[in-house]
Amino acid sequence: MFGLRLVGLSVALAPFVGAVSPIWGQCGGIGWTGDTTCATGSVCTVMNPYYFQCLPGTSAPTPPPTSSPSTTTTGPTTTSTPGTTTSAPPPSSTGFVKVSGQKFTLNGETYPLVGANSYWVGLMGYSTANMNQAFSDIAKAGGTTVRTWGFNDVTTANGIYYQLWQNGKGTVNTGATGLANFDNVIAAAKANGIRLIVALTNNWSDYGGMDVYVSQITGTQNHDYFYTNANVIAAFKSYIQTFVTRYKDEPTILGWELANEPRCRGSTGTSSGTCTTTTITQWASNISAFIKSIDSNHLVAIGDEGFFNDPGNPSYPYQGSEGIDFNANLNITTIDFGTAHLYPESWGQTTDPVGWGSQWITDHATSGKAVNKPVILEEFGVTNDQASTYTSWYSTIISSGLTGDLIWQAGSHFSTGSTPDDGYAIYPDDPVYPIESQHAAAIKARG
């Protein structure tokens, strides 16, 4: 998704209260008023002063802290010293998610991929307690997987950023406002039993992305130089080398994505005029092979919208005009699974957006079956009639055999305010939230 509108809401969500807290659920912490008893086979464990969690095991609970923690603010840094934490270490994720035919697997069992997008979780200076709540809200709806951004390219050091560009050179920020902050994202996901899909750059100008590389290195606005200019490609590979190597042994990460929604054109609307589907397919082959050369543990996908390349088709997302050939890309040997997005109204499909979307899902499931690889609907959304639309699309996902899905986007109500709402966000008090939960159960039930 692109062109995000960040709208803060000041609605507080009452804590979830049940007879007992489930395994991976919250069971205590500063401000917690819910149940403190864990389900059989789990024990309430202190993750940090604000978040106690029911973790598998039978040992005695970790005692709570006797006082509130102090708060420190650290300014931007480009040093290589990772952040430190005084909270108890989260539980270890065991095993890396793999693929077997059209399924994801974990430790020899089917891994049900279902969940949400949360691009914002590591980019807005949220506390670790808020990160924990964000992932907990997704997990309580049955989510297993979250897609998030592993990039923020800036030209002025400010807030959370991952790469600072000055005079044509990018410097990765590994300090407390950079990758050490992403360490906290991983720890929070791990604490809630969530695996992450991490996109490494953006087609759009939100949080920097491709056009920053192009303008800094080539001095032009030709978006497609990101895929062909040797110096730009080298700079992107350098960023990948630093980011991916840092987490190559971390099983909480499910996989890497080359980019969010790569196209021949980006936010500048400008290209050299020579970009075709072949251009991006060749780039995807090159970059995915590079990632595999430094990280053999994690899966790799493109992160594209799943556009097909059928020039004669009357429907725009099938015409190949954006430079994406879904079937060709899915055949790349170093791409482990396919991705598709679904925004029919934004793509001009207004006559029957629900029916069009169901056909889109079915067509991508067919492509996955043809090459025997998983395909996921990793973004989808409408801003009207969400409950009925998503119920229909969820039904098609199950009936078509599509491997999994991630809704755009998750939302949480923090004590400090609500997370961004671009009109698509689903909060735990939204009528769609229980529909998500029912669908997650259906994904898990099919094995």
Coordinates of C-alpha atoms in Angstrom, one line a residue:
M1 CA 0.0 0.0 0.0
F2 CA 1.2 3.6 -0.6
G3 CA 0.2 7.2 0.0
L4 CA -0.6 6.4 3.7
R5 CA -2.6 8.9 5.7
L6 CA -1.6 8.8 9.3
V7 CA -4.7 9.6 11.4
G8 CA -4.4 9.4 15.2
L9 CA -7.4 8.4 17.1
S10 CA -7.7 8.9 20.9
V11 CA -9.7 5.8 21.7
A12 CA -8.6 3.5 24.5
L13 CA -9.2 -0.2 24.3
A14 CA -10.1 -2.0 27.5
P15 CA -7.8 -5.0 28.2
F16 CA -8.9 -8.4 27.0
V17 CA -10.3 -10.3 29.9
G18 CA -11.0 -14.0 29.8
A19 CA -11.4 -16.9 32.2
V20 CA -7.7 -17.5 31.9
S21 CA -5.1 -16.0 29.6
P22 CA -4.3 -18.3 26.7
I23 CA -0.8 -19.5 25.8
W24 CA 1.1 -16.5 24.3
G25 CA -1.5 -14.2 25.8
Q26 CA -0.9 -11.3 28.3
C27 CA -1.1 -12.1 32.0
G28 CA 0.2 -9.0 33.8
G29 CA 2.3 -5.9 33.7
I30 CA 2.0 -2.3 34.8
G31 CA -1.5 -1.1 34.0
W32 CA -2.8 -4.6 33.2
T33 CA -6.3 -5.3 34.7
G34 CA -7.0 -8.6 32.9
D35 CA -6.7 -12.2 34.0
T36 CA -3.3 -13.2 35.6
T37 CA -3.9 -16.9 35.4
C38 CA -2.4 -18.8 32.5
A39 CA -3.9 -21.7 30.6
T40 CA -2.7 -25.2 31.6
G41 CA 0.8 -25.9 30.3
S42 CA 2.0 -22.3 30.4
V43 CA 3.4 -20.0 33.0
C44 CA 3.1 -16.2 33.4
T45 CA 6.5 -14.8 32.6
V46 CA 7.8 -11.2 32.8
M47 CA 8.8 -10.0 29.3
N48 CA 9.2 -6.4 30.5
P49 CA 7.7 -4.4 33.3
Y50 CA 4.6 -3.6 31.2
Y51 CA 4.1 -7.0 29.6
F52 CA 3.8 -10.4 31.3
Q53 CA 3.1 -13.3 28.9
C54 CA 1.8 -16.9 29.2
L55 CA 4.7 -18.9 27.8
P56 CA 4.8 -22.7 27.4
G57 CA 6.2 -24.4 30.5
T58 CA 5.6 -25.4 34.1
S59 CA 8.3 -23.5 36.0
A60 CA 7.4 -20.9 38.7
P61 CA 6.4 -17.5 37.4
T62 CA 9.1 -14.8 37.2
P63 CA 8.3 -12.3 40.0
P64 CA 7.1 -8.9 38.9
P65 CA 9.3 -5.8 39.3
T66 CA 8.9 -3.8 42.5
S67 CA 9.0 -0.4 40.8
S68 CA 8.3 1.3 37.5
P69 CA 11.2 1.5 35.1
S70 CA 13.0 4.7 34.3
T71 CA 12.8 6.1 30.8
T72 CA 15.8 7.1 28.8
T73 CA 15.8 8.9 25.4
T74 CA 18.7 8.3 23.0
G75 CA 19.4 10.6 20.1
P76 CA 20.2 9.5 16.6
T77 CA 23.4 7.6 16.0
T78 CA 25.3 5.9 13.3
T79 CA 27.5 3.8 15.5
S80 CA 27.6 0.1 15.3
T81 CA 26.8 -0.5 18.9
P82 CA 23.5 -2.4 19.3
G83 CA 20.9 -1.3 21.8
T84 CA 20.8 -3.0 25.2
T85 CA 17.9 -4.0 27.2
T86 CA 17.4 -4.8 30.9
S87 CA 14.1 -6.8 30.4
A88 CA 14.0 -10.6 30.5
P89 CA 14.9 -12.2 27.2
P90 CA 12.0 -13.3 25.0
P91 CA 11.4 -17.0 24.3
S92 CA 13.5 -18.5 21.5
S93 CA 11.7 -19.1 18.2
T94 CA 12.6 -22.6 17.1
G95 CA 13.2 -23.6 13.5
F96 CA 12.9 -21.6 10.3
V97 CA 9.8 -21.5 8.2
K98 CA 10.3 -23.4 4.9
V99 CA 8.2 -24.3 1.9
S100 CA 7.0 -27.7 0.7
G101 CA 5.0 -27.5 -2.5
Q102 CA 2.3 -24.9 -2.0
K103 CA 2.5 -25.0 1.8
F104 CA 4.7 -23.3 4.4
T105 CA 6.2 -25.6 7.0
L106 CA 7.8 -25.3 10.4
N107 CA 9.7 -28.1 12.0
G108 CA 8.0 -30.6 9.7
E109 CA 4.5 -29.4 10.2
T110 CA 2.3 -27.2 8.1
Y111 CA 2.7 -23.5 9.1
P112 CA -0.6 -21.6 8.6
L113 CA 0.3 -18.2 7.2
V114 CA -2.4 -15.7 8.2
G115 CA -2.2 -12.3 9.9
A116 CA -1.8 -8.7 9.0
N117 CA 0.4 -5.9 7.9
S118 CA 1.9 -3.5 10.4
Y119 CA 4.4 -1.3 8.6
W120 CA 4.4 1.2 11.4
V121 CA 5.3 -1.0 14.4
G122 CA 9.1 -0.2 14.2
L123 CA 9.0 3.3 12.6
M124 CA 7.1 5.6 14.9
G125 CA 9.1 5.5 18.1
Y126 CA 6.7 3.2 19.9
S127 CA 7.8 1.7 23.2
T128 CA 8.5 -2.0 23.6
A129 CA 5.3 -2.2 25.6
N130 CA 3.3 -0.8 22.6
M131 CA 5.1 -3.1 20.2
N132 CA 4.1 -6.0 22.4
Q133 CA 0.5 -4.9 22.5
A134 CA 0.5 -4.5 18.7
F135 CA 1.6 -8.0 18.1
S136 CA -0.6 -9.3 20.9
D137 CA -3.7 -7.8 19.2
I138 CA -2.8 -9.6 16.0
A139 CA -2.1 -12.9 17.8
K140 CA -5.4 -12.7 19.6
A141 CA -7.2 -12.7 16.3
G142 CA -5.3 -15.9 15.4
G143 CA -2.5 -14.2 13.4
T144 CA 0.7 -16.1 13.0
T145 CA 2.5 -13.7 10.7
V146 CA 3.1 -9.9 10.3
R147 CA 4.5 -8.0 7.3
T148 CA 6.5 -4.9 8.2
W149 CA 9.0 -2.5 6.8
G150 CA 12.7 -3.0 7.1
F151 CA 13.6 0.3 5.6
N152 CA 13.5 4.1 6.2
D153 CA 15.8 6.1 4.0
V154 CA 16.2 9.7 5.0
T155 CA 18.4 12.7 4.1
T156 CA 18.3 14.3 7.5
A157 CA 18.8 12.2 10.7
N158 CA 15.5 12.5 12.6
G159 CA 13.5 10.0 14.7
I160 CA 13.7 6.3 13.7
Y161 CA 15.6 5.8 10.4
Y162 CA 17.6 2.9 9.0
Q163 CA 19.7 4.6 6.4
L164 CA 21.0 8.2 6.1
W165 CA 21.8 9.5 2.7
Q166 CA 24.2 12.4 2.2
N167 CA 26.2 13.4 -0.9
G168 CA 25.2 10.2 -2.8
K169 CA 26.2 7.8 0.0
G170 CA 24.0 5.8 2.3
T171 CA 25.1 5.0 5.9
V172 CA 23.1 2.4 7.8
N173 CA 22.1 3.4 11.3
T174 CA 22.7 0.5 13.6
G175 CA 22.2 2.5 16.8
A176 CA 19.2 2.9 19.1
T177 CA 17.2 4.8 16.5
G178 CA 18.1 2.3 13.8
L179 CA 18.6 -1.4 13.6
A180 CA 18.8 -1.7 17.4
N181 CA 15.2 -0.5 17.3
F182 CA 14.3 -3.2 14.8
D183 CA 15.9 -5.6 17.3
N184 CA 13.0 -4.6 19.6
V185 CA 10.5 -5.3 16.9
I186 CA 11.8 -8.8 16.5
A187 CA 11.8 -9.4 20.3
A188 CA 8.2 -8.2 20.6
A189 CA 7.1 -10.4 17.7
K190 CA 8.9 -13.4 19.2
A191 CA 7.3 -12.8 22.5
N192 CA 3.9 -13.1 20.9
G193 CA 4.6 -16.1 18.7
I194 CA 4.6 -14.1 15.5
R195 CA 6.9 -14.5 12.5
L196 CA 7.8 -11.5 10.3
I197 CA 8.0 -10.9 6.6
V198 CA 10.3 -7.9 6.1
A199 CA 10.3 -5.7 3.0
L200 CA 13.7 -4.1 2.3
T201 CA 12.7 -1.0 0.3
N202 CA 9.7 0.8 -1.1
N203 CA 8.5 1.5 -4.6
W204 CA 6.8 4.6 -3.1
S205 CA 8.2 7.7 -1.4
D206 CA 6.8 6.8 2.0
Y207 CA 9.8 6.2 4.2
G208 CA 12.3 7.0 1.4
G209 CA 12.6 3.9 -0.8
M210 CA 13.8 3.5 -4.3
D211 CA 13.7 7.1 -5.4
V212 CA 16.1 8.2 -2.7
Y213 CA 18.7 5.8 -4.0
V214 CA 18.1 7.0 -7.6
S215 CA 18.1 10.7 -6.9
Q216 CA 21.1 10.5 -4.5
I217 CA 23.2 8.4 -6.9
T218 CA 22.1 9.4 -10.4
G219 CA 20.8 12.9 -9.8
T220 CA 17.7 12.0 -11.8
Q221 CA 14.0 11.2 -11.1
N222 CA 14.0 8.1 -13.4
H223 CA 12.5 5.6 -11.0
D224 CA 13.5 2.5 -13.1
Y225 CA 17.2 3.3 -12.7
F226 CA 16.8 1.5 -9.4
Y227 CA 16.6 -1.8 -11.4
T228 CA 19.3 -1.1 -14.0
N229 CA 21.9 1.4 -12.7
A230 CA 25.0 -0.5 -11.5
N231 CA 25.8 2.0 -8.7
V232 CA 22.3 2.0 -7.4
I233 CA 22.1 -1.8 -7.4
A234 CA 25.5 -1.9 -5.6
A235 CA 24.2 0.5 -3.0
F236 CA 21.0 -1.5 -2.4
K237 CA 23.0 -4.7 -2.1
S238 CA 25.2 -3.0 0.5
Y239 CA 22.2 -2.2 2.5
I240 CA 20.9 -5.7 2.2
Q241 CA 24.3 -7.1 3.2
T242 CA 24.1 -5.2 6.5
F243 CA 20.5 -5.7 7.3
V244 CA 20.1 -9.3 6.3
T245 CA 23.4 -10.4 7.7
R246 CA 22.4 -9.0 11.1
Y247 CA 19.3 -11.3 11.2
K248 CA 20.3 -14.3 9.1
D249 CA 20.3 -16.6 12.1
E250 CA 17.0 -15.2 13.6
P251 CA 14.1 -17.6 13.1
T252 CA 11.5 -15.0 14.1
I253 CA 11.9 -13.7 10.6
L254 CA 9.9 -15.8 8.1
G255 CA 11.3 -14.2 5.0
W256 CA 12.7 -11.2 3.1
E257 CA 10.9 -9.3 0.4
L258 CA 12.9 -7.4 -2.2
A259 CA 10.5 -4.4 -2.1
N260 CA 7.0 -3.2 -1.4
E261 CA 5.1 -3.1 -4.7
P262 CA 7.9 -2.7 -7.2
R263 CA 6.8 -1.1 -10.5
C264 CA 8.5 0.6 -13.4
R265 CA 7.2 3.9 -12.1
G266 CA 7.2 5.2 -8.5
S267 CA 6.0 8.4 -6.8
T268 CA 8.0 10.6 -9.2
G269 CA 5.9 9.3 -12.1
T270 CA 9.1 9.4 -14.2
S271 CA 11.0 6.6 -15.9
S272 CA 13.5 6.3 -18.7
G273 CA 10.9 4.7 -20.9
T274 CA 12.9 1.5 -21.3
C275 CA 11.5 -0.4 -18.3
T276 CA 9.5 -3.6 -19.2
T277 CA 8.4 -6.7 -17.3
T278 CA 11.8 -8.3 -18.3
T279 CA 13.6 -5.4 -16.6
I280 CA 12.0 -6.2 -13.2
T281 CA 12.1 -9.9 -13.6
Q282 CA 15.9 -9.8 -14.3
W283 CA 16.3 -7.5 -11.3
A284 CA 14.3 -9.8 -9.0
S285 CA 16.4 -12.7 -10.1
N286 CA 19.6 -10.9 -9.4
I287 CA 18.6 -9.5 -6.0
S288 CA 17.0 -12.7 -4.7
A289 CA 20.0 -14.7 -5.7
F290 CA 22.2 -12.2 -3.8
I291 CA 20.1 -12.5 -0.6
K292 CA 20.3 -16.3 -0.9
S293 CA 24.1 -16.1 -1.2
I294 CA 24.4 -14.5 2.2
D295 CA 21.4 -16.0 4.0
S296 CA 20.4 -19.7 3.4
N297 CA 18.0 -19.8 6.3
H298 CA 15.2 -17.5 5.2
L299 CA 12.6 -17.5 2.5
V300 CA 12.6 -14.8 -0.2
A301 CA 9.7 -13.2 -2.1
I302 CA 9.4 -10.1 -4.3
G303 CA 6.7 -8.2 -2.5
D304 CA 4.9 -7.2 -5.7
E305 CA 1.2 -6.7 -6.3
G306 CA 0.9 -9.8 -8.5
F307 CA 0.1 -8.1 -11.7
F308 CA -0.2 -10.4 -14.7
N309 CA 1.4 -9.8 -18.2
D310 CA -1.5 -10.3 -20.7
P311 CA -1.3 -7.1 -22.9
G312 CA -4.6 -7.8 -24.6
N313 CA -6.6 -8.1 -21.3
P314 CA -9.2 -5.4 -20.8
S315 CA -8.5 -5.3 -17.1
Y316 CA -5.6 -3.0 -16.2
P317 CA -4.0 -5.3 -13.5
Y318 CA -3.7 -8.1 -16.0
Q319 CA -2.0 -6.0 -18.8
G320 CA 1.6 -6.0 -17.6
S321 CA 1.8 -2.2 -18.1
E322 CA 3.4 -1.7 -14.6
G323 CA 6.4 -3.9 -15.4
I324 CA 5.3 -7.0 -13.4
D325 CA 4.8 -10.4 -14.8
F326 CA 3.6 -12.5 -11.9
N327 CA 4.0 -15.9 -13.6
A328 CA 7.5 -15.2 -14.9
N329 CA 8.5 -13.9 -11.5
L330 CA 7.1 -16.9 -9.7
N331 CA 9.3 -19.2 -11.8
I332 CA 12.5 -17.5 -10.6
T333 CA 14.4 -20.3 -8.8
T334 CA 15.5 -18.0 -5.9
I335 CA 11.9 -16.8 -5.2
D336 CA 10.3 -19.1 -2.7
F337 CA 6.7 -17.8 -2.7
G338 CA 4.5 -15.5 -4.7
T339 CA 2.7 -12.4 -3.4
A340 CA -0.4 -10.5 -4.6
H341 CA -2.2 -7.4 -3.4
L342 CA -5.8 -6.6 -3.9
Y343 CA -7.3 -3.1 -4.1
P344 CA -9.9 -3.4 -6.9
E345 CA -11.4 0.1 -6.4
S346 CA -8.0 1.8 -6.5
W347 CA -7.3 -0.2 -9.7
G348 CA -10.5 1.0 -11.4
Q349 CA -12.5 -2.2 -10.9
T350 CA -15.6 -0.5 -9.6
T351 CA -18.4 -2.4 -11.3
D352 CA -18.1 -5.5 -9.1
P353 CA -15.1 -5.1 -6.9
V354 CA -16.0 -8.1 -4.7
G355 CA -16.5 -10.5 -7.6
W356 CA -13.4 -9.1 -9.4
G357 CA -11.4 -9.7 -6.2
S358 CA -12.5 -13.2 -5.9
Q359 CA -11.4 -14.0 -9.4
W360 CA -8.1 -12.3 -8.7
I361 CA -7.6 -14.6 -5.7
T362 CA -8.5 -17.7 -7.8
D363 CA -6.2 -16.8 -10.6
H364 CA -3.3 -16.4 -8.2
A365 CA -4.1 -19.7 -6.6
T366 CA -4.0 -21.3 -10.1
S367 CA -0.6 -19.8 -10.8
G368 CA 0.7 -21.2 -7.5
K369 CA -0.5 -24.7 -8.3
A370 CA 1.0 -24.5 -11.8
V371 CA 4.6 -24.1 -10.4
N372 CA 3.9 -25.8 -7.0
K373 CA 4.8 -22.8 -4.9
P374 CA 3.0 -21.0 -2.1
V375 CA 1.1 -17.8 -3.1
I376 CA -0.2 -15.4 -0.5
L377 CA -2.6 -12.4 -0.7
E378 CA -0.3 -10.3 1.4
E379 CA -2.2 -7.0 1.2
F380 CA -5.9 -6.4 0.6
G381 CA -8.4 -3.8 1.5
V382 CA -11.6 -1.8 0.9
T383 CA -12.8 1.2 2.8
N384 CA -16.6 0.4 2.5
D385 CA -18.6 -2.7 3.2
Q386 CA -15.5 -4.3 4.8
A387 CA -17.2 -7.1 6.7
S388 CA -19.2 -8.4 3.7
T389 CA -16.3 -8.0 1.3
Y390 CA -13.7 -9.7 3.5
T391 CA -16.1 -12.5 4.3
S392 CA -16.5 -13.2 0.6
W393 CA -12.8 -13.0 -0.1
Y394 CA -11.9 -15.1 2.9
S395 CA -14.3 -17.8 1.6
T396 CA -12.6 -17.7 -1.8
I397 CA -9.1 -18.0 -0.2
I398 CA -10.2 -21.2 1.5
S399 CA -12.1 -22.7 -1.5
S400 CA -9.4 -21.8 -4.1
G401 CA -6.5 -23.3 -2.0
L402 CA -4.6 -20.0 -1.8
T403 CA -1.8 -20.6 0.7
G404 CA -2.5 -17.7 3.1
D405 CA -3.2 -14.0 3.6
L406 CA -2.3 -10.8 5.5
I407 CA -4.9 -8.1 5.8
W408 CA -4.0 -4.4 5.2
Q409 CA -3.8 -3.4 8.0
A410 CA -3.7 -4.1 11.7
G411 CA -4.6 -1.4 14.2
S412 CA -4.1 -1.1 18.0
H413 CA -5.4 1.4 20.6
F414 CA -2.5 2.3 22.9
S415 CA -2.9 4.3 26.0
T416 CA -1.0 7.1 24.2
G417 CA -3.4 7.0 21.2
S418 CA -4.3 4.8 18.3
T419 CA -2.0 3.5 15.5
P420 CA -2.3 4.9 12.0
D421 CA -5.6 4.6 10.2
D422 CA -5.6 5.1 6.4
G423 CA -9.2 4.0 6.2
Y424 CA -8.3 0.3 6.1
A425 CA -7.1 -0.3 9.6
I426 CA -8.9 -3.0 11.7
Y427 CA -8.7 -2.5 15.4
P428 CA -9.7 -5.1 18.1
D429 CA -13.0 -3.3 18.6
D430 CA -13.9 -3.3 14.9
P431 CA -16.6 -5.7 13.6
V432 CA -14.1 -7.2 11.2
Y433 CA -11.8 -8.3 14.0
P434 CA -13.9 -11.4 14.9
I435 CA -14.2 -12.2 11.2
E436 CA -10.4 -12.2 11.0
S437 CA -10.4 -14.6 13.9
Q438 CA -12.9 -17.0 12.3
H439 CA -10.9 -17.0 9.1
A440 CA -7.6 -17.6 10.9
A441 CA -9.2 -20.6 12.5
A442 CA -10.3 -21.9 9.0
I443 CA -6.8 -21.4 7.6
K444 CA -5.4 -23.4 10.5
A445 CA -8.0 -26.1 10.3
R446 CA -7.2 -27.1 6.7
G447 CA -3.7 -28.2 7.7

